[in-house]
Amino acid sequence: MAVREILTYPHPNLRKAAQPVERVDDEIRKLVEDMAETMYAAPGVGLAANQIGVLKRVFVIDTATDDEPSQLRVFINPEIIEANGTQTWSEGCLSFPGASEDIKRAEQVVVRALDAEGQPFELEAHGLLAVAIQHENDHLDGVLMIDKLNALKRRLLSSKLAKQAKARSSADSEQPRV
Ligand code: NI
């Protein structure tokens, strides 16, 4: 396993659509292991393959809090097949260091995907897990949290990120970063 470099906005790979995984083989399992290790090291609650420069439809999520046992969830070729209700979370993203923005998303989703063994599963998620699934699924389509903001907030975040890039001393954010 290896901790991989996380690409930060505006890296062009973050804007590219990831391609479906044709076969869940050792190469994909190695990718999943690296992604999990990279996510935990960050630390973050989710990571999409685009964020380490691999354009495959894979993301990992672990929304367990510090006092809960870790629960790694692996999603390969995910599809959100149902989305209901609304919720607003203050979201972060490992590709937007230090940023946290209120973003409105569905409260509940049903996702269909393959796990790390290539087995199909369906999962109904609410709350933070539902947010993380939507956020990571967006990454696979090259869609980023900044796209969810209105024009003013987008400009503010862009200029904040530009300033931070200059003075990157990385004081860790309290917000979950996905
Ligand atoms: Ni993200």
XYZ file of N, CA, C and O and ligand atoms in Angstrom:
713
model
N 0.848 -1.197 0.000
C 0.000 0.000 0.000
C 0.884 1.248 0.000
O 2.001 1.225 0.450
N 0.313 2.291 -0.493
C 1.085 3.527 -0.569
C 0.160 4.730 -0.469
O -0.951 4.693 -0.996
N 0.649 5.740 0.248
C -0.075 7.006 0.274
C 0.259 7.748 -1.016
O 1.422 7.935 -1.341
N -0.782 8.114 -1.752
C -0.565 8.782 -3.045
C -0.785 10.285 -2.873
O -1.456 10.736 -1.950
N -0.233 11.041 -3.805
C -0.386 12.497 -3.765
C -1.826 12.862 -4.141
O -2.373 12.341 -5.119
N -2.439 13.733 -3.344
C -3.798 14.193 -3.645
C -3.713 15.469 -4.474
O -3.065 16.440 -4.078
N -4.350 15.434 -5.642
C -4.349 16.601 -6.528
C -5.272 17.666 -5.957
O -6.345 17.354 -5.435
N -4.848 18.909 -6.062
C -5.689 19.995 -5.568
C -6.151 20.871 -6.734
O -5.500 20.939 -7.785
N -7.310 21.489 -6.503
C -7.890 22.424 -7.450
C -6.879 23.510 -7.759
O -6.229 23.999 -6.832
N -6.702 23.913 -9.016
C -7.460 23.538 -10.224
C -6.756 22.492 -11.096
O -6.701 22.670 -12.315
N -6.220 21.423 -10.532
C -5.551 20.413 -11.368
C -6.532 19.881 -12.438
O -7.667 19.530 -12.109
N -6.084 19.813 -13.708
C -7.009 19.428 -14.792
C -7.621 18.031 -14.645
O -8.748 17.806 -15.109
N -6.921 17.091 -13.996
C -7.503 15.743 -13.845
C -8.774 15.748 -13.007
O -9.606 14.849 -13.132
N -8.925 16.766 -12.146
C -10.133 16.846 -11.317
C -11.358 17.169 -12.170
O -12.491 16.989 -11.720
N -11.123 17.657 -13.375
C -12.218 18.049 -14.274
C -12.567 16.967 -15.279
O -13.485 17.117 -16.074
N -11.803 15.885 -15.297
C -12.036 14.837 -16.302
C -12.996 13.789 -15.768
O -12.950 13.443 -14.585
N -13.840 13.266 -16.656
C -14.759 12.193 -16.263
C -13.977 10.887 -16.168
O -13.157 10.571 -17.032
N -14.211 10.138 -15.108
C -13.550 8.845 -14.925
C -14.262 7.785 -15.763
O -15.464 7.886 -16.025
N -13.518 6.766 -16.163
C -14.056 5.688 -17.012
C -14.472 4.482 -16.161
O -13.850 4.207 -15.135
N -15.491 3.756 -16.607
C -15.915 2.573 -15.850
C -14.793 1.539 -15.730
O -13.964 1.405 -16.623
N -14.806 0.832 -14.607
C -13.866 -0.275 -14.390
C -14.427 -1.496 -15.119
O -15.582 -1.868 -14.929
N -13.602 -2.110 -15.975
C -14.086 -3.263 -16.745
C -14.045 -4.551 -15.945
O -14.908 -5.406 -16.076
N -13.013 -4.680 -15.117
C -12.877 -5.909 -14.336
C -12.246 -5.561 -12.994
O -11.259 -4.826 -12.947
N -12.831 -6.079 -11.918
C -12.249 -5.830 -10.592
C -11.160 -6.884 -10.377
O -11.432 -8.025 -10.004
N -9.925 -6.478 -10.677
C -8.797 -7.401 -10.578
C -7.795 -6.888 -9.538
O -8.085 -5.949 -8.795
N -6.614 -7.511 -9.496
C -5.618 -7.122 -8.489
C -5.202 -5.658 -8.635
O -4.932 -4.987 -7.641
N -5.153 -5.176 -9.872
C -4.757 -3.784 -10.090
C -5.776 -2.840 -9.439
O -5.404 -1.845 -8.806
N -7.057 -3.164 -9.585
C -8.098 -2.327 -8.989
C -8.056 -2.456 -7.461
O -8.202 -1.466 -6.739
N -7.842 -3.681 -6.970
C -7.768 -3.853 -5.504
C -6.583 -3.087 -4.922
O -6.668 -2.514 -3.849
N -5.475 -3.037 -5.660
C -4.308 -2.262 -5.216
C -4.658 -0.772 -5.205
O -4.290 -0.041 -4.278
N -5.377 -0.333 -6.246
C -5.813 1.063 -6.298
C -6.687 1.389 -5.085
O -6.498 2.425 -4.433
N -7.624 0.491 -4.772
C -8.524 0.704 -3.634
C -7.724 0.786 -2.323
O -7.977 1.660 -1.489
N -6.740 -0.081 -2.161
C -5.908 -0.052 -0.946
C -5.154 1.267 -0.831
O -5.095 1.870 0.235
N -4.579 1.709 -1.937
C -3.847 2.978 -1.931
C -4.790 4.141 -1.622
O -4.430 5.069 -0.886
N -5.984 4.092 -2.195
C -6.947 5.174 -1.960
C -7.354 5.211 -0.486
O -7.464 6.292 0.109
N -7.581 4.043 0.108
C -7.967 4.000 1.518
C -6.834 4.550 2.378
O -7.055 5.387 3.257
N -5.620 4.113 2.095
C -4.489 4.580 2.900
C -4.310 6.097 2.749
O -4.044 6.806 3.721
N -4.493 6.582 1.542
C -4.348 8.020 1.277
C -5.434 8.816 2.002
O -5.166 9.862 2.600
N -6.670 8.280 1.959
C -7.790 8.956 2.640
C -7.549 9.014 4.146
O -7.712 10.064 4.770
N -7.146 7.884 4.740
C -6.938 7.860 6.196
C -5.769 8.749 6.604
O -5.787 9.376 7.653
N -4.746 8.807 5.753
C -3.573 9.611 6.095
C -3.877 11.098 6.032
O -3.231 11.896 6.712
N -4.862 11.481 5.206
C -5.083 12.916 4.937
C -5.340 13.753 6.204
O -4.661 14.768 6.376
N -6.292 13.459 7.116
C -7.339 12.455 6.991
C -8.565 13.049 6.315
O -8.799 14.246 6.381
N -9.352 12.170 5.694
C -10.597 12.595 5.074
C -11.630 11.510 5.244
O -11.305 10.405 5.691
N -12.881 11.794 4.887
C -13.941 10.784 5.000
C -14.287 10.184 3.642
O -15.097 9.265 3.560
N -13.665 10.682 2.574
C -13.927 10.112 1.264
C -12.845 10.534 0.285
O -12.192 11.567 0.472
N -12.647 9.709 -0.744
C -11.656 10.031 -1.775
C -12.072 9.344 -3.069
O -12.414 8.161 -3.074
N -12.038 10.108 -4.156
C -12.337 9.553 -5.479
C -11.026 9.369 -6.245
O -10.060 10.100 -6.025
N -11.019 8.382 -7.147
C -9.778 8.041 -7.861
C -9.217 9.235 -8.636
O -7.994 9.399 -8.713
N -10.103 10.081 -9.175
C -9.628 11.287 -9.899
C -8.661 12.098 -9.038
O -7.761 12.734 -9.549
N -8.925 12.097 -7.718
C -8.142 12.958 -6.824
C -6.695 12.489 -6.672
O -5.853 13.249 -6.192
N -6.416 11.243 -7.060
C -5.014 10.818 -7.103
C -4.588 10.598 -8.565
O -3.608 9.916 -8.841
N -5.359 11.175 -9.486
C -4.960 11.187 -10.892
C -5.281 9.918 -11.652
O -4.757 9.707 -12.746
N -6.144 9.059 -11.091
C -6.525 7.821 -11.778
C -7.965 7.980 -12.256
O -8.883 8.122 -11.445
N -8.167 7.958 -13.585
C -9.497 8.266 -14.116
C -10.336 7.002 -14.243
O -10.715 6.582 -15.343
N -10.593 6.370 -13.090
C -11.444 5.182 -13.027
C -12.573 5.461 -12.049
O -12.391 6.192 -11.065
N -13.741 4.818 -12.308
C -14.915 5.108 -11.478
C -14.858 4.312 -10.172
O -15.490 3.273 -10.018
N -14.068 4.843 -9.248
C -13.870 4.212 -7.942
C -13.820 5.314 -6.893
O -13.144 6.327 -7.095
N -14.568 5.121 -5.781
C -14.322 5.979 -4.619
C -14.427 5.174 -3.339
O -15.005 4.078 -3.318
N -13.807 5.710 -2.300
C -13.848 5.087 -0.968
C -14.388 6.114 0.018
O -14.196 7.325 -0.155
N -15.075 5.609 1.027
C -15.677 6.468 2.054
C -15.552 5.764 3.399
O -15.716 4.538 3.485
N -15.263 6.548 4.439
C -15.388 6.048 5.807
C -15.862 7.214 6.665
O -15.098 8.141 6.928
N -17.126 7.174 7.050
C -17.703 8.289 7.811
C -17.715 8.022 9.316
O -18.322 8.775 10.066
N -17.044 6.951 9.764
C -17.009 6.667 11.203
C -16.327 7.816 11.944
O -15.341 8.372 11.470
N -16.889 8.175 13.108
C -16.261 9.218 13.919
C -15.094 8.599 14.698
O -14.924 7.378 14.717
N -14.321 9.471 15.361
C -13.102 9.008 16.038
C -13.373 7.914 17.060
O -12.516 7.076 17.316
N -14.571 7.945 17.699
C -14.843 6.944 18.729
C -15.624 5.739 18.183
O -16.088 4.899 18.953
N -15.736 5.651 16.863
C -16.374 4.476 16.263
C -15.306 3.657 15.527
O -14.326 4.223 15.054
N -15.524 2.338 15.420
C -14.572 1.549 14.619
C -14.637 1.980 13.154
O -15.700 2.356 12.666
N -13.505 1.962 12.481
C -13.499 2.415 11.087
C -14.324 1.458 10.231
O -14.426 0.268 10.512
N -14.973 2.040 9.228
C -15.799 1.233 8.337
C -15.562 1.694 6.904
O -16.193 2.644 6.424
N -14.616 1.030 6.262
C -14.274 1.398 4.892
C -15.345 0.889 3.934
O -15.704 -0.284 3.957
N -15.842 1.792 3.105
C -16.809 1.409 2.074
C -16.178 1.693 0.716
O -15.638 2.780 0.499
N -16.263 0.717 -0.171
C -15.647 0.815 -1.492
C -16.756 0.805 -2.540
O -17.655 -0.048 -2.486
N -16.704 1.731 -3.454
C -17.714 1.846 -4.511
C -17.011 1.840 -5.858
O -16.231 2.747 -6.158
N -17.293 0.822 -6.658
C -16.718 0.713 -7.999
C -17.880 0.785 -8.995
O -18.899 0.116 -8.805
N -17.716 1.599 -10.025
C -18.787 1.851 -11.009
C -20.109 2.221 -10.326
O -21.176 1.664 -10.655
N -20.090 3.160 -9.395
C -21.316 3.499 -8.662
C -22.349 4.207 -9.532
O -21.997 4.895 -10.498
N -23.596 4.005 -9.154
C -24.720 4.679 -9.815
C -25.692 5.078 -8.718
O -26.132 4.213 -7.951
N -26.031 6.346 -8.650
C -27.061 6.777 -7.702
C -28.403 6.547 -8.382
O -28.690 7.167 -9.401
N -29.183 5.619 -7.839
C -30.415 5.228 -8.524
C -31.646 5.857 -7.893
O -32.749 5.752 -8.437
N -31.456 6.524 -6.752
C -32.580 7.191 -6.108
C -32.014 8.322 -5.251
O -30.959 8.165 -4.644
N -32.693 9.467 -5.232
C -32.258 10.584 -4.390
C -33.509 11.313 -3.919
O -34.365 11.653 -4.739
N -33.624 11.521 -2.604
C -34.833 12.133 -2.039
C -34.487 13.144 -0.950
O -33.497 12.989 -0.232
N -35.365 14.147 -0.804
C -35.233 15.113 0.280
C -34.052 16.048 0.064
O -33.357 15.975 -0.952
N -33.854 16.949 1.020
C -32.700 17.847 0.936
C -32.058 17.986 2.303
O -32.697 17.814 3.340
N -30.778 18.297 2.299
C -30.033 18.598 3.513
C -28.887 19.514 3.116
O -28.452 19.523 1.967
N -28.420 20.289 4.078
C -27.285 21.171 3.830
C -26.193 20.848 4.836
O -26.434 20.848 6.042
N -25.003 20.529 4.323
C -23.850 20.249 5.174
C -22.766 21.247 4.842
O -22.637 21.681 3.703
N -21.952 21.548 5.822
C -20.737 22.297 5.573
C -19.702 21.290 5.074
O -19.194 20.485 5.842
N -19.443 21.326 3.764
C -18.590 20.306 3.151
C -17.166 20.801 2.972
O -16.929 21.967 2.689
N -16.269 19.865 3.103
C -14.882 20.120 2.743
C -14.501 19.157 1.642
O -15.294 18.316 1.240
N -13.268 19.296 1.148
C -12.798 18.401 0.089
C -11.279 18.370 0.161
O -10.647 19.423 0.302
N -10.714 17.175 0.062
C -9.254 17.058 0.140
C -8.568 17.797 -1.008
O -7.393 18.140 -0.905
N -9.306 18.064 -2.079
C -8.728 18.799 -3.206
C -8.897 20.312 -3.067
O -8.436 21.070 -3.934
N -9.577 20.740 -1.979
C -9.741 22.170 -1.659
C -9.289 22.384 -0.217
O -10.122 22.598 0.671
N -7.977 22.309 0.021
C -7.502 22.331 1.412
C -8.005 23.555 2.172
O -7.897 24.674 1.690
N -8.583 23.297 3.336
C -9.008 24.382 4.216
C -10.391 24.927 3.919
O -10.945 25.670 4.717
N -10.978 24.566 2.777
C -12.283 25.132 2.420
C -13.401 24.375 3.114
O -13.319 23.166 3.323
N -14.449 25.103 3.506
C -15.684 24.438 3.923
C -16.840 25.351 3.549
O -16.809 26.545 3.832
N -17.804 24.775 2.845
C -18.908 25.562 2.289
C -20.211 24.814 2.486
O -20.258 23.586 2.339
N -21.268 25.556 2.795
C -22.595 24.949 2.894
C -23.075 24.550 1.501
O -23.149 25.391 0.605
N -23.408 23.285 1.363
C -23.867 22.777 0.064
C -25.134 21.944 0.277
O -25.205 21.113 1.185
N -26.132 22.228 -0.561
C -27.418 21.529 -0.455
C -27.402 20.289 -1.345
O -27.024 20.381 -2.520
N -27.794 19.169 -0.761
C -27.838 17.914 -1.526
C -29.032 17.105 -1.062
O -29.712 17.477 -0.116
N -29.234 15.956 -1.718
C -30.303 15.056 -1.295
C -29.999 14.507 0.103
O -28.840 14.273 0.457
N -31.057 14.300 0.892
C -30.883 13.766 2.246
C -30.674 12.258 2.226
O -29.974 11.695 3.058
N -31.299 11.635 1.236
C -31.242 10.171 1.166
C -30.916 9.759 -0.265
O -31.446 10.336 -1.223
N -30.017 8.817 -0.404
C -29.737 8.266 -1.734
C -29.689 6.743 -1.654
O -29.422 6.165 -0.600
N -29.982 6.128 -2.780
C -29.721 4.697 -2.935
C -28.672 4.579 -4.025
O -28.818 5.151 -5.111
N -27.578 3.896 -3.700
C -26.486 3.745 -4.652
C -26.289 2.261 -4.949
O -26.451 1.412 -4.070
N -25.987 2.001 -6.210
C -25.690 0.636 -6.652
C -24.244 0.649 -7.138
O -23.850 1.563 -7.870
N -23.461 -0.336 -6.725
C -22.034 -0.348 -7.091
C -21.490 -1.758 -6.946
O -22.214 -2.676 -6.544
N -20.199 -1.909 -7.279
C -19.478 -3.146 -6.994
C -18.556 -2.889 -5.814
O -18.025 -1.780 -5.665
N -18.357 -3.920 -4.982
C -17.405 -3.775 -3.881
C -16.004 -4.212 -4.348
O -15.801 -4.526 -5.528
N -15.053 -4.239 -3.419
C -13.659 -4.525 -3.776
C -13.476 -5.950 -4.296
O -12.447 -6.277 -4.895
N -14.475 -6.807 -4.059
C -14.408 -8.178 -4.594
C -15.146 -8.289 -5.931
O -15.284 -9.383 -6.480
N -15.682 -7.168 -6.397
C -16.418 -7.185 -7.654
C -17.863 -7.615 -7.499
O -18.560 -7.853 -8.480
N -18.318 -7.715 -6.241
C -19.695 -8.134 -5.982
C -20.634 -6.920 -6.015
O -20.333 -5.898 -5.381
N -21.769 -7.038 -6.704
C -22.708 -5.921 -6.726
C -23.432 -5.761 -5.394
O -23.692 -6.760 -4.712
N -23.707 -4.518 -5.018
C -24.491 -4.261 -3.804
C -25.292 -2.992 -4.007
O -25.005 -2.188 -4.901
N -26.322 -2.846 -3.178
C -27.098 -1.610 -3.125
C -27.070 -1.113 -1.705
O -27.126 -1.907 -0.768
N -26.972 0.205 -1.542
C -26.903 0.784 -0.204
C -27.817 1.995 -0.152
O -27.781 2.846 -1.046
N -28.641 2.063 0.903
C -29.427 3.267 1.155
C -28.694 4.073 2.213
O -28.311 3.536 3.257
N -28.471 5.348 1.941
C -27.691 6.172 2.857
C -28.431 7.458 3.174
O -29.181 7.982 2.342
N -28.200 7.961 4.376
C -28.760 9.233 4.843
C -27.625 10.076 5.418
O -26.547 9.569 5.698
N -27.923 11.360 5.665
C -26.992 12.211 6.407
C -25.626 12.313 5.753
O -25.521 12.383 4.525
N -24.580 12.293 6.583
C -23.218 12.499 6.079
C -22.830 11.453 5.035
O -22.173 11.781 4.042
N -23.231 10.203 5.252
C -22.880 9.173 4.271
C -23.501 9.486 2.904
O -22.843 9.341 1.859
N -24.753 9.959 2.911
C -25.408 10.333 1.652
C -24.694 11.516 0.999
O -24.522 11.558 -0.226
N -24.266 12.475 1.822
C -23.515 13.630 1.299
C -22.220 13.160 0.649
O -21.881 13.549 -0.471
N -21.505 12.287 1.372
C -20.207 11.823 0.880
C -20.368 11.062 -0.438
O -19.587 11.252 -1.372
N -21.401 10.227 -0.529
C -21.632 9.472 -1.768
C -21.885 10.436 -2.930
O -21.317 10.285 -4.019
N -22.698 11.463 -2.702
C -22.994 12.424 -3.778
C -21.753 13.220 -4.153
O -21.476 13.466 -5.336
N -20.976 13.624 -3.131
C -19.763 14.408 -3.363
C -18.748 13.592 -4.180
O -18.189 14.074 -5.168
N -18.526 12.344 -3.752
C -17.531 11.508 -4.451
C -18.014 11.142 -5.847
O -17.229 11.086 -6.793
N -19.306 10.871 -5.970
C -19.847 10.528 -7.286
C -19.673 11.712 -8.254
O -19.361 11.514 -9.432
N -19.835 12.923 -7.756
C -19.579 14.116 -8.572
C -18.138 14.122 -9.082
O -17.888 14.458 -10.247
N -17.183 13.794 -8.181
C -15.773 13.781 -8.598
C -15.584 12.906 -9.839
O -14.805 13.251 -10.730
N -16.282 11.769 -9.885
C -16.097 10.843 -11.007
C -16.564 11.458 -12.318
O -16.161 11.023 -13.397
N -17.427 12.468 -12.236
C -17.891 13.181 -13.436
C -17.152 14.500 -13.632
O -17.557 15.320 -14.456
N -16.110 14.732 -12.856
C -15.362 15.987 -12.975
C -16.083 17.180 -12.382
O -15.762 18.328 -12.692
N -17.071 16.904 -11.525
C -17.841 17.979 -10.880
C -17.281 18.196 -9.472
O -17.040 17.241 -8.740
N -17.060 19.470 -9.122
C -16.395 19.800 -7.861
C -17.296 20.643 -6.975
O -18.237 21.274 -7.451
N -16.967 20.667 -5.674
C -17.823 21.395 -4.734
C -17.976 22.865 -5.132
O -19.025 23.456 -4.907
N -16.953 23.430 -5.735
C -17.009 24.848 -6.109
C -18.126 25.099 -7.133
O -18.694 26.192 -7.203
N -18.466 24.064 -7.907
C -19.531 24.189 -8.916
C -20.906 24.320 -8.275
O -21.868 24.694 -8.940
N -21.010 23.939 -6.996
C -22.300 23.937 -6.314
C -22.592 25.291 -5.663
O -23.648 25.482 -5.066
N -21.630 26.207 -5.743
C -21.782 27.507 -5.079
C -22.325 28.544 -6.056
O -22.144 28.409 -7.274
N -22.937 29.589 -5.517
C -23.365 30.674 -6.398
C -22.138 31.503 -6.821
O -21.038 31.307 -6.298
N -22.341 32.385 -7.784
C -21.206 33.082 -8.414
C -20.362 33.840 -7.391
O -19.125 33.786 -7.427
N -21.027 34.498 -6.440
C -20.286 35.283 -5.448
C -19.420 34.381 -4.579
O -18.223 34.609 -4.402
N -20.041 33.320 -4.048
C -19.297 32.404 -3.180
C -18.159 31.718 -3.932
O -17.115 31.417 -3.368
N -18.413 31.470 -5.214
C -17.387 30.818 -6.029
C -16.165 31.736 -6.161
O -15.036 31.299 -6.026
N -16.443 33.028 -6.390
C -15.329 33.977 -6.499
C -14.572 34.084 -5.184
O -13.350 34.119 -5.159
N -15.330 34.141 -4.075
C -14.685 34.249 -2.762
C -13.796 33.039 -2.496
O -12.660 33.172 -2.033
N -14.335 31.844 -2.796
C -13.553 30.632 -2.548
C -12.322 30.591 -3.450
O -11.229 30.236 -3.001
N -12.472 30.978 -4.708
C -11.326 30.985 -5.626
C -10.215 31.878 -5.114
O -9.046 31.487 -5.130
N -10.583 33.080 -4.634
C -9.519 33.985 -4.205
C -8.910 33.506 -2.890
O -7.712 33.621 -2.668
N -9.761 32.886 -2.037
C -9.232 32.321 -0.791
C -8.231 31.198 -1.098
O -7.158 31.126 -0.495
N -8.583 30.362 -2.054
C -7.705 29.243 -2.404
C -6.396 29.746 -3.002
O -5.333 29.187 -2.743
N -6.491 30.803 -3.799
C -5.280 31.353 -4.397
C -4.346 31.873 -3.311
O -3.134 31.654 -3.349
N -4.941 32.537 -2.299
C -4.121 33.044 -1.189
C -3.508 31.884 -0.413
O -2.342 31.917 -0.044
N -4.345 30.858 -0.161
C -3.855 29.713 0.610
C -2.738 28.986 -0.107
O -1.800 28.501 0.518
N -2.862 28.899 -1.445
C -1.828 28.204 -2.210
C -0.485 28.885 -2.000
O 0.558 28.245 -1.970
N -0.529 30.218 -1.817
C 0.711 30.955 -1.568
C 1.270 30.602 -0.199
O 2.442 30.352 -0.036
N 0.405 30.618 0.800
C 0.848 30.387 2.176
C 0.328 29.041 2.657
O -0.452 28.970 3.591
N 0.741 27.963 2.000
C 0.253 26.623 2.327
C 0.983 26.105 3.553
O 2.031 25.503 3.487
N 0.410 26.421 4.734
C 1.029 25.852 5.927
C 0.115 24.780 6.509
O 0.456 24.129 7.479
N -1.084 24.624 5.872
C -1.943 23.477 6.139
C -2.350 23.316 7.604
O -2.064 22.309 8.245
N -3.015 24.326 8.142
C -3.677 24.174 9.429
C -4.940 23.360 9.166
O -5.794 23.787 8.412
N -5.028 22.178 9.751
C -6.095 21.264 9.376
C -7.481 21.770 9.736
O -7.716 22.274 10.816
N -8.400 21.611 8.795
C -9.796 22.018 9.011
C -10.497 21.037 9.928
O -10.179 19.858 9.977
N -11.481 21.524 10.668
C -12.267 20.656 11.560
C -13.342 19.915 10.783
O -13.881 18.934 11.261
N -13.675 20.413 9.593
C -14.776 19.835 8.830
C -14.358 18.521 8.204
O -13.206 18.343 7.829
N -15.318 17.586 8.081
C -14.985 16.370 7.341
C -14.619 16.732 5.908
O -15.285 17.557 5.290
N -13.560 16.172 5.422
C -13.123 16.499 4.059
C -13.331 15.276 3.189
O -12.843 14.209 3.485
N -14.093 15.504 2.127
C -14.409 14.395 1.230
C -13.921 14.739 -0.169
O -14.165 14.069 -1.066
Ni -13.831 16.015 -2.671
